[in-house]
Coordinates of C-alpha atoms in Angstrom, one line a residue:
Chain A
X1 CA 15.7 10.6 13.4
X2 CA 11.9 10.6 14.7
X3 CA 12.6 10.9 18.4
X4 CA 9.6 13.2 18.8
X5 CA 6.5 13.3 20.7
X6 CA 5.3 10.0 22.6
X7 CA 1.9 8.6 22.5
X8 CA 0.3 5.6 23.8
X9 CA -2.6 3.8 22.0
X10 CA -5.3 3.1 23.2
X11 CA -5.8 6.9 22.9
X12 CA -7.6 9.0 24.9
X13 CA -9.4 12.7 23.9
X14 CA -7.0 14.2 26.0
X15 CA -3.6 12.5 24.6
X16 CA -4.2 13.8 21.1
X17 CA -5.6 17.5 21.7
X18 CA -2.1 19.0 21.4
X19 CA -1.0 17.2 18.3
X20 CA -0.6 19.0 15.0
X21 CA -0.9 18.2 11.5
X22 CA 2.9 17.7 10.1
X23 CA 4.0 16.8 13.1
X24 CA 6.3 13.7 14.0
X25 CA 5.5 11.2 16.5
X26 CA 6.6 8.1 18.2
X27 CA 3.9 5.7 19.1
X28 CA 3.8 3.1 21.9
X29 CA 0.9 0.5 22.7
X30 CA -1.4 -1.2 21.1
X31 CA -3.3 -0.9 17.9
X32 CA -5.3 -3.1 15.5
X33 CA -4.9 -3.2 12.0
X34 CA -7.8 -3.7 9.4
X35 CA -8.0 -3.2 5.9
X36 CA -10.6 -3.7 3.2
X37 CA -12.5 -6.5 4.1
X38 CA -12.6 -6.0 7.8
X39 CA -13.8 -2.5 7.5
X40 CA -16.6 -3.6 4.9
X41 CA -17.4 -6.6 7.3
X42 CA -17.2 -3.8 10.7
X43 CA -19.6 -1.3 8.8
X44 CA -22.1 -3.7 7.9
X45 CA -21.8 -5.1 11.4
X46 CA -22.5 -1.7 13.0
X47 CA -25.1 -0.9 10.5
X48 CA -26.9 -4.2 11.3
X49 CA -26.8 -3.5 15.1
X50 CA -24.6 -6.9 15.9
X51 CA -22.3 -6.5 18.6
X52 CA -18.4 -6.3 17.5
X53 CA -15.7 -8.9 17.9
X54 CA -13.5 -5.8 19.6
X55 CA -14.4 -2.6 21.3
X56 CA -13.5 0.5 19.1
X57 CA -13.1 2.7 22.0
X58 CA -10.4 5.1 21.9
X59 CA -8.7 2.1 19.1
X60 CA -5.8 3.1 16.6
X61 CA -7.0 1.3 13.1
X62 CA -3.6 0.4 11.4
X63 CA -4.7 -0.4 7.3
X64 CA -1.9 -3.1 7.0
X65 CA -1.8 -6.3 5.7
X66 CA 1.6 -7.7 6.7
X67 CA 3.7 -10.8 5.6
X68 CA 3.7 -13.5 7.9
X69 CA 6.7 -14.2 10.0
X70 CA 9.7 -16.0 9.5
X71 CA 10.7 -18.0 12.0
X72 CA 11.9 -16.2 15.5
X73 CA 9.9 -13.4 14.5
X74 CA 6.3 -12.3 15.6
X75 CA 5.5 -10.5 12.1
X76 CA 6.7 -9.8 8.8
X77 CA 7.0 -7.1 6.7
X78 CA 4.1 -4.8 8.0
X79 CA 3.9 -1.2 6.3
X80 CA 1.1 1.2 6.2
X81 CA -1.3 0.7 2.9
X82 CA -3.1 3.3 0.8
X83 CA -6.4 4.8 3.0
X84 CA -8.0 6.6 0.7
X85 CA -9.8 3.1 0.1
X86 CA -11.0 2.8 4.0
X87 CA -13.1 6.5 3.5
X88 CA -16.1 4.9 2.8
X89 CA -16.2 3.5 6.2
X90 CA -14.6 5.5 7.8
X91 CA -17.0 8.4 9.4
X92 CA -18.8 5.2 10.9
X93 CA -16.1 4.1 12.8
X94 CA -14.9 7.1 14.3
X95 CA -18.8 7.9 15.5
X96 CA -18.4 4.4 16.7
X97 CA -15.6 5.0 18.9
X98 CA -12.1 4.2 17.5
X99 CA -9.4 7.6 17.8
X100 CA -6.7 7.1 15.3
X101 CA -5.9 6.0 12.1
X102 CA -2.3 4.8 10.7
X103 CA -2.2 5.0 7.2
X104 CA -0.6 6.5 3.5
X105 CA -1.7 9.1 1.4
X106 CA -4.7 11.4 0.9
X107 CA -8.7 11.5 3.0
X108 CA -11.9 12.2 1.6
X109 CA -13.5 15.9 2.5
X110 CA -15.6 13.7 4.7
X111 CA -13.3 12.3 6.6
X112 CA -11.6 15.0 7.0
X113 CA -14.7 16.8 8.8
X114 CA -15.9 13.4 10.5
X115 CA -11.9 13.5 12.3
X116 CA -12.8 17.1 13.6
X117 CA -16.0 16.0 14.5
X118 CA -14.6 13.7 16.5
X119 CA -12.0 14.8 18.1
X120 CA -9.6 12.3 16.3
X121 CA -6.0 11.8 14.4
X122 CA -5.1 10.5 11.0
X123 CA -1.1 9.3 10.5
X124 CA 0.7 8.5 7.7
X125 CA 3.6 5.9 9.0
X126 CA 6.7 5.1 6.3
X127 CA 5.4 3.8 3.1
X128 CA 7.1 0.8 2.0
X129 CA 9.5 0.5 4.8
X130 CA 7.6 -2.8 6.2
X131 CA 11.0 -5.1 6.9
X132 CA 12.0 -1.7 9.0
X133 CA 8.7 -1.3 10.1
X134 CA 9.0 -4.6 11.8
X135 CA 11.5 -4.0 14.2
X136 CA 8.7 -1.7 16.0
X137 CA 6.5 -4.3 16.6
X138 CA 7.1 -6.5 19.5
X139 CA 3.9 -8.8 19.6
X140 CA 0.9 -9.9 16.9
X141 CA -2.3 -11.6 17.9
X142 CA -5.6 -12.6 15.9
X143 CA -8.2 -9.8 17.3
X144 CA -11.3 -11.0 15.1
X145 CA -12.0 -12.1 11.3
X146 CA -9.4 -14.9 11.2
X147 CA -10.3 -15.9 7.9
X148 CA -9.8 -13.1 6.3
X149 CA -5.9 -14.2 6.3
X150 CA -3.3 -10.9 5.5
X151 CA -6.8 -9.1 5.9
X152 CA -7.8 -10.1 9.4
X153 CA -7.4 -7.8 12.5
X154 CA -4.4 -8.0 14.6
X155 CA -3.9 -6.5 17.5
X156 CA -0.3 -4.9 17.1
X157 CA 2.2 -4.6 20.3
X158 CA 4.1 -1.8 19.1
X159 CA 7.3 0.5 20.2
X160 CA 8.6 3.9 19.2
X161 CA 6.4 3.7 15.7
X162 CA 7.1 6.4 13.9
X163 CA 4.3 8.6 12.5
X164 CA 3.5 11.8 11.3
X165 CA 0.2 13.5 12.2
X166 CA -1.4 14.0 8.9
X167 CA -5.5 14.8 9.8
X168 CA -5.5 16.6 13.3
X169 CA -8.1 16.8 16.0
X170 CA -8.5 20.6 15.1
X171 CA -9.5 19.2 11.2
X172 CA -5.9 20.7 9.9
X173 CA -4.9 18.5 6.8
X174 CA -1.4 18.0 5.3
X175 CA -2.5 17.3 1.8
X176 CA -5.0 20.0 1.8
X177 CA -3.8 21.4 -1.3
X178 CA -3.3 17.9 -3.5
Chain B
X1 CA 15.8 -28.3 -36.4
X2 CA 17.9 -30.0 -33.0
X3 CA 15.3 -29.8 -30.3
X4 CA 16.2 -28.7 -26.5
X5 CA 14.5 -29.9 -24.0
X6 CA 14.3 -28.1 -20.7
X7 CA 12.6 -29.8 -17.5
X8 CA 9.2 -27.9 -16.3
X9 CA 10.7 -28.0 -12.8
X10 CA 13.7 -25.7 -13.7
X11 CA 11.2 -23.4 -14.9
X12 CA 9.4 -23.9 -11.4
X13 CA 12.9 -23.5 -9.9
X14 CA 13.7 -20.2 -11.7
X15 CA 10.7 -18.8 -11.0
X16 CA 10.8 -19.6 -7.1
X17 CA 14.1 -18.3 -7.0
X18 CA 13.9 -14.9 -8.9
X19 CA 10.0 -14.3 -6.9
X20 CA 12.7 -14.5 -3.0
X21 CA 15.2 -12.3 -5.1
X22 CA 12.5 -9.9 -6.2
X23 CA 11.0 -9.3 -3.2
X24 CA 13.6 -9.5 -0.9
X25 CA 16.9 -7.7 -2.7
X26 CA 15.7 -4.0 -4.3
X27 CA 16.8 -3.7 -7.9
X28 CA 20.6 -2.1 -7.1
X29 CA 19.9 1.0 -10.0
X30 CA 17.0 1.9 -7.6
X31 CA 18.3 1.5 -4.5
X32 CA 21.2 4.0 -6.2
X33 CA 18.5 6.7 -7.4
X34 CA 17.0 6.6 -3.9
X35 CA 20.7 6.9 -2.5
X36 CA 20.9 9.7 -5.1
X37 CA 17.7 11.7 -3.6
X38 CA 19.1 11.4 -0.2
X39 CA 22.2 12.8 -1.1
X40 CA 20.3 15.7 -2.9
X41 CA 17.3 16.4 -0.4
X42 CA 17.9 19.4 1.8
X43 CA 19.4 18.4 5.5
X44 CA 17.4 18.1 8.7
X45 CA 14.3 17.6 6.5
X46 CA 11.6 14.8 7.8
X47 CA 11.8 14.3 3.8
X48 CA 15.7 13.3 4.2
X49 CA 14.7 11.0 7.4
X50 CA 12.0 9.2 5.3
X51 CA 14.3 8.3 2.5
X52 CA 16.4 7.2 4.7
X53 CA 14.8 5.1 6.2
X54 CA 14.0 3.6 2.9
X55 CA 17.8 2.8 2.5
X56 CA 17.7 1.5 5.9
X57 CA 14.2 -0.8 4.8
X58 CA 16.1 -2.4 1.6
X59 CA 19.3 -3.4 4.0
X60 CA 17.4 -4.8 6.9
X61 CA 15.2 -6.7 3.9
X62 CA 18.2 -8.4 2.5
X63 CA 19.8 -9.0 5.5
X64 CA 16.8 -10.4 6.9
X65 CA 15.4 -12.3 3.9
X66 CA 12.3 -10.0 4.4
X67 CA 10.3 -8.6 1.7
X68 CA 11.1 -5.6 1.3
X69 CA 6.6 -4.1 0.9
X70 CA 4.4 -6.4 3.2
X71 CA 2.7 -5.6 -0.7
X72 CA 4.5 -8.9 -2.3
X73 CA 2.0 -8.1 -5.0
X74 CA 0.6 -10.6 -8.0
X75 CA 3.1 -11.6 -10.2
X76 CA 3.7 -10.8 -13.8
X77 CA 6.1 -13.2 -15.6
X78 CA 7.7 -12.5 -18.7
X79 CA 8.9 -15.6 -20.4
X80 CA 11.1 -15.0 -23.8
X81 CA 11.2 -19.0 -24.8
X82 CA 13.3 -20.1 -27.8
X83 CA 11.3 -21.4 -31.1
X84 CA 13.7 -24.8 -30.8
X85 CA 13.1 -25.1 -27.2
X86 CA 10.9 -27.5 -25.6
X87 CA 9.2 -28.2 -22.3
X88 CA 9.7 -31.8 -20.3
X89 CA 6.9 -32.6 -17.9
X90 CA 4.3 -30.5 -16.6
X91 CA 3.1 -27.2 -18.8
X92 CA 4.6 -24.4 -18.8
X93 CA 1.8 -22.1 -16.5
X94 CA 1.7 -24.6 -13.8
X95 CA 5.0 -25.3 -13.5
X96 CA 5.2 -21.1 -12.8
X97 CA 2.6 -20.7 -10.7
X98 CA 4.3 -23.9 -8.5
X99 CA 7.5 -21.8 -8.6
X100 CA 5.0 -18.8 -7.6
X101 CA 3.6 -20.8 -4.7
X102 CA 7.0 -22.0 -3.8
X103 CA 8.7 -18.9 -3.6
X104 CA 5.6 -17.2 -1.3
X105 CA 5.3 -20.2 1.0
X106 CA 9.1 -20.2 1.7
X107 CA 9.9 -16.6 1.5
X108 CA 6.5 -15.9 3.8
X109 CA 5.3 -13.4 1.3
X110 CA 1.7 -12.5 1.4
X111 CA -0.8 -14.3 -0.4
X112 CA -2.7 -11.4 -2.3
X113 CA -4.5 -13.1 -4.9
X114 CA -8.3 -13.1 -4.9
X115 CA -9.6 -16.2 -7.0
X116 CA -12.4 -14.0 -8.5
X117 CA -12.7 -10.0 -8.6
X118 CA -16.2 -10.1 -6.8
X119 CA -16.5 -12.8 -4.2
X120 CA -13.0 -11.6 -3.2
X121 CA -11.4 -15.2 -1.9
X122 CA -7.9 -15.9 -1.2
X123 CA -5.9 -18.7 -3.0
X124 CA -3.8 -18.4 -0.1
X125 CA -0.8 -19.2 -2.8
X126 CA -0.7 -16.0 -4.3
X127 CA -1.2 -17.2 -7.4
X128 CA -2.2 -17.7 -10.3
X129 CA 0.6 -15.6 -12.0
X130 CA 0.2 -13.4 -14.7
X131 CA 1.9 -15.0 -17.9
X132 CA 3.2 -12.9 -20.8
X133 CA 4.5 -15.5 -23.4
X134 CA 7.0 -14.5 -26.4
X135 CA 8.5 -16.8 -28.6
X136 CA 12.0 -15.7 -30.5
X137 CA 14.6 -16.9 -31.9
X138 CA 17.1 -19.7 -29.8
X139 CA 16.6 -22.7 -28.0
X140 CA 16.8 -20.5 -24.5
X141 CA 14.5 -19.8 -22.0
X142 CA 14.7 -15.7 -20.0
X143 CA 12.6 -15.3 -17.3
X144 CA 12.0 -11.9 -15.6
X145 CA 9.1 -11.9 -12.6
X146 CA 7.4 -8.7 -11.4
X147 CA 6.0 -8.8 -7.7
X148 CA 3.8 -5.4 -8.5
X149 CA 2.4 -3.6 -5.6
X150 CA -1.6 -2.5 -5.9
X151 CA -1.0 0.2 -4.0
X152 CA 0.6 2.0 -7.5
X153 CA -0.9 -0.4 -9.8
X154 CA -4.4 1.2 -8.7
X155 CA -3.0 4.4 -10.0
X156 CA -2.2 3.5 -12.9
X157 CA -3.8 4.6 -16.3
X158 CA -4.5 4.6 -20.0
X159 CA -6.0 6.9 -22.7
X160 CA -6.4 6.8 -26.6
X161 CA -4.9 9.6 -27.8
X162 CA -5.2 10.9 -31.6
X163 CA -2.3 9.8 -33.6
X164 CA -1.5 13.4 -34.8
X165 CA -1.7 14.0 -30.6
X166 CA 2.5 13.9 -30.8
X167 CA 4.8 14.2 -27.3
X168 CA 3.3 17.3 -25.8
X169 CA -0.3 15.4 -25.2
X170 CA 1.8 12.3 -24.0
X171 CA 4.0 14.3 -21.8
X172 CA 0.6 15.6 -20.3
X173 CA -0.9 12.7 -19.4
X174 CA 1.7 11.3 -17.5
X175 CA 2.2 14.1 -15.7
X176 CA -2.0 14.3 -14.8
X177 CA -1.5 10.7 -13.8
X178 CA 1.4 11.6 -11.4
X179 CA -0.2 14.3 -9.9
X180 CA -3.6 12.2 -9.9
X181 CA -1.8 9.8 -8.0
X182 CA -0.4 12.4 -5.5
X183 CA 1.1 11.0 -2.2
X184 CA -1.2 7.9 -2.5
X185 CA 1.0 5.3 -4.1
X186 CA 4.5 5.9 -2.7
X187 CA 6.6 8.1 -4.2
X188 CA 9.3 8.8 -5.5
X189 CA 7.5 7.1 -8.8
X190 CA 9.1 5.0 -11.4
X191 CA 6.8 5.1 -14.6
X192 CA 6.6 2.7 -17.2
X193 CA 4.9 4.5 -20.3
X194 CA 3.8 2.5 -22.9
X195 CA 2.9 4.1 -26.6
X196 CA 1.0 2.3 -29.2
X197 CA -0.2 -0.9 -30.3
X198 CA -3.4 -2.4 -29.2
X199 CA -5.2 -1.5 -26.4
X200 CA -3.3 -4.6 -24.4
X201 CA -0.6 -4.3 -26.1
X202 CA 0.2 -1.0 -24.9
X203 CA -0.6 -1.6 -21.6
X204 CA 2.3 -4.7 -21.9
X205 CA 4.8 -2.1 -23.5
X206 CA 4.2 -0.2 -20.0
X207 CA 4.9 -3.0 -17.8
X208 CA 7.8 -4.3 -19.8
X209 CA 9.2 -0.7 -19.3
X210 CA 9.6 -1.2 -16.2
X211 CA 11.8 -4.2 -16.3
X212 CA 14.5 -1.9 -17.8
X213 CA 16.9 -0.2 -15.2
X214 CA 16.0 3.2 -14.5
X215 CA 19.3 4.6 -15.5
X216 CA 19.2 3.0 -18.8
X217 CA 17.4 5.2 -21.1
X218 CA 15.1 4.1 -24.4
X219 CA 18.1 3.9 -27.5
X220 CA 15.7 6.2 -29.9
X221 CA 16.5 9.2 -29.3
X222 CA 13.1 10.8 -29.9
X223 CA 12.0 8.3 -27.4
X224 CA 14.6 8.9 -24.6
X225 CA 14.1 12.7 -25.3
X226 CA 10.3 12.3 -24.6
X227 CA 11.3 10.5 -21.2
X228 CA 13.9 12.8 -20.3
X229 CA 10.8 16.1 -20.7
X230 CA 8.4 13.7 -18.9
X231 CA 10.9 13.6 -15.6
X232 CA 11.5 17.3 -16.2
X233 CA 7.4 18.2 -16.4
X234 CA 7.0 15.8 -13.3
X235 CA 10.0 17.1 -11.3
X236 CA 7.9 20.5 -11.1
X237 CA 5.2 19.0 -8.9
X238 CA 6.4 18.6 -5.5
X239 CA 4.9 15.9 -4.7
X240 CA 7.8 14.7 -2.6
X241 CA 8.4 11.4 -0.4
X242 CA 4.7 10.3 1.3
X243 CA 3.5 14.0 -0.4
X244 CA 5.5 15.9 1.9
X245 CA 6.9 18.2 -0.9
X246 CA 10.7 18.3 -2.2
X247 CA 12.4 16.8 -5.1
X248 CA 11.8 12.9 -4.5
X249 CA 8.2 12.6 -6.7
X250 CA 9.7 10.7 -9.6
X251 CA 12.5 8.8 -10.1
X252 CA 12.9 7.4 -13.1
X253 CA 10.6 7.3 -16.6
X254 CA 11.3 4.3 -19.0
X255 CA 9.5 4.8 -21.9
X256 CA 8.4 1.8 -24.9
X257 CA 7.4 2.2 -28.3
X258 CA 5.3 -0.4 -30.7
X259 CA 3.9 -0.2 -33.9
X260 CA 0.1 0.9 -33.4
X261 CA -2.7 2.1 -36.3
X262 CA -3.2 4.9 -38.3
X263 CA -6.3 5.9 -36.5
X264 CA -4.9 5.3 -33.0
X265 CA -1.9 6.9 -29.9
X266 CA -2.6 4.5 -27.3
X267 CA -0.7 5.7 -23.9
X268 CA -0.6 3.9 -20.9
X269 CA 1.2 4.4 -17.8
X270 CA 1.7 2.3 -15.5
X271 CA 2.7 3.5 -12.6
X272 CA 5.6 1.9 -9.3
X273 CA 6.1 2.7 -5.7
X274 CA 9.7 3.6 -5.4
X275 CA 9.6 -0.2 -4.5
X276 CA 9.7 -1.3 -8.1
X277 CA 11.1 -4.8 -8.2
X278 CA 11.7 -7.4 -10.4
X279 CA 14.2 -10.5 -10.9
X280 CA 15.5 -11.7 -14.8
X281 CA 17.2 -15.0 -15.2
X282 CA 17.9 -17.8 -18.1
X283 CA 16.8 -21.1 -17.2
X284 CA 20.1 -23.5 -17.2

């Protein structure tokens, strides 16, 4: 299972032009995860003119939240949560720079558009598979907002994550019709 | 009346222990209904890989004393406590939430309580807990706990109906709030339907629904027949595992009753991830 097309994050224009929506992936690299508050705290950073605690260029935004980790382990449980909530903030960050998003479930029209726009990608990963999920991450490090606890940014070593392409660059939607 | 006296720290003890089993070990009647879809969903399908890899999530979880949803969720605890049973020691809601904070420290669950719905700040213990308190005949104490997910809890929903509104309307709006919910919250679904009562009340009937194994249906009749034609109506919407169409959008509906008013059909659904998990045990 999920052996498909490989990708490496950061991404680049040219690594995601092929890729179409329903598709399965296998990711490799590095991507950061933020959820709620980090986005809110992002936007109002970018609207505010501050400079960022990471470059978004060409970045894979993970929404996840994950468990800590047990001992001998570099992260816990660390599935993909519901995006839908990030679309406020969204069309911002992708005219800010980031590429990719890994998330669940449904986009807004507008983000939708703003992905075309911009030449990005939208996944869905496995929802609530995070103890598998895991074992695809090889290394976690605070990237910014380290008080925000579950809800800070890490900046996720990952290998062979499996995704499917869910928004693609071309603006082609798998849940078009829900 | 003989009084029994139960220490407040095996309440905390219970608690701790059923929060690790909760989110750790999935419920074994729905690991079997995902086992079931797998069985069922058609071959080479990237549906059939997902829920397989569901089946591979809930062994690595156990094996690995990992919870099974990064979502460890806020807890609802349902405490049946005996009229001729009394508590030894601290009260009865701290010594939960210490079992709470116990069981998230050790198990390294995520903290995902907010102290107040605005300012938004983490207790960083995941509590408190949410307590549901019966009192009933015995000098017992049952515990269930019910790590629930947001991710399906923000999906879930409530209407007033009309009481002469009968199964048809109630059928309906679980089905709207399915489809409403589309791939968002992690189907297949398990829905816990609560009918009647107050406006809380009914919204309790539907998380107590829950509790019940999905296998097991309601023993009215009328009732189970108006769960068995809510699955059917659902089955139709081809949703499917993370909205990719197919046959695994619900599976299960546990549906509970209560006495409500003449002017009044309460309804509420409340609505699981196919990661619906919860823990019952009686305090020794």
């Amino acid at each position: 299972m999920f052996h498909k097309k490989k990708i490496r994050a950061p991404l680049t224009e040219s690594d995601i032009l092929g890729l179409k929506a329903g598709e399965e992936i296998s990711m490799s690299g590095v991507v950061l995860t933020a959820r709620d508050q980090a986005h809110s705290r992002l936007y109002g950073m970018i609207k505010a003119d501050k400079a960022l605690p990471v470059d978004l260029k060409g970045q894979v935004i993970y929404y996840c939240g994950p468990t800590p980790p047990r001992a001998a382990k570099v992260i816990g449980s660390c599935g993909p949560t519901t995006s839908g909530r990030m679309d406020r903030f969204t069309p911002l960050l992708l005219e800010s720079g980031i590429k990719g998003m890994i998330g669940k479930g449904r986009r807004s029209k507008e983000v939708v558009e703003s992905v075309r726009r911009c030449r990005a990608v939208y996944f869905v990963a496995p929802a609530g598979a995070g103890a598998y999920l895991n074992s695809k991450v090889l290394g976690c490090e605070v990237s910014a907002f380290e008080g925000l606890g579950p809800e800070a940014m890490y900046k996720l070593r990952i290998k062979d994550f499996p995704l499917i392409v869910a928004i693609d660059p071309e603006g082609r939607y798998i849940y078009e019709n829900m | 009346m003989k009084v029994r006296f139960i220490d407040a720290k095996n309440i905390e003890d219970t608690v701790k222990s059923l929060c690790i089993r909760a989110n750790t070990v999935l419920r074994p009647d729905v690991l079997e209904a995902i086992k079931d879809l797998y069985r069922r969903e058609k071959n080479n399908t990237i549906q059939k890989d997902m829920l397989g890899i569901l089946i591979r999530n809930a062994a690595v979880a156990q094996k690995e004393q990992m919870a099974i949803c990064q979502d460890t969720g806020m807890v609802a605890v349902f405490i049946d406590m005996g009229t001729s049973t009394a508590i030894r020691g601290d009260n009865m809601i701290s010594a939960v939430d210490k079992g709470v904070e116990a069981a998230y420290k050790e198990g390294c669950f995520r903290g995902s309580v907010v102290r107040d719905p605005l300012l938004r700040d983490n207790t960083g213990t995941n509590t408190p807990a949410v307590v549901h308190l019966r009192i009933v005949d015995g000098d017992g104490i049952k515990i269930s706990v019910m790590p629930k997910g947001f991710g399906s809890e923000n999906k879930s929903r409530m209407i007033m109906l009309e009481p002469t509104a009968g199964p048809e309307e109630i059928r309906d709006f679980c089905v709207e709030t399915v489809k409403a919910a589309g791939p968002d919250a992690c189907p297949p679904y398990v829905l816990g339907v609560g009918i009647g009562g107050t406006m809380e009340e009914c919204a309790l009937l539907a998380k107590r629904a829950l509790i019940r194994p999905i296998n097991v249906s309601n023993p009215e009749l009328h009732i189970a027949d108006l769960e068995r034609e809510i699955k059917k109506q659902t089955d139709t919407l081809n949703i499917g595992i993370m909205g990719l169409g197919g046959i695994s959008t619900v599976m299960g509906v546990n549906v509970e009753a209560g006495p409500t008013h003449i002017a009044g059909l309460p309804v509420a659904v409340n609505l699981s991830c196919h990661a619906l998990r919860s823990a019952t045990a009686v305090v020794d």
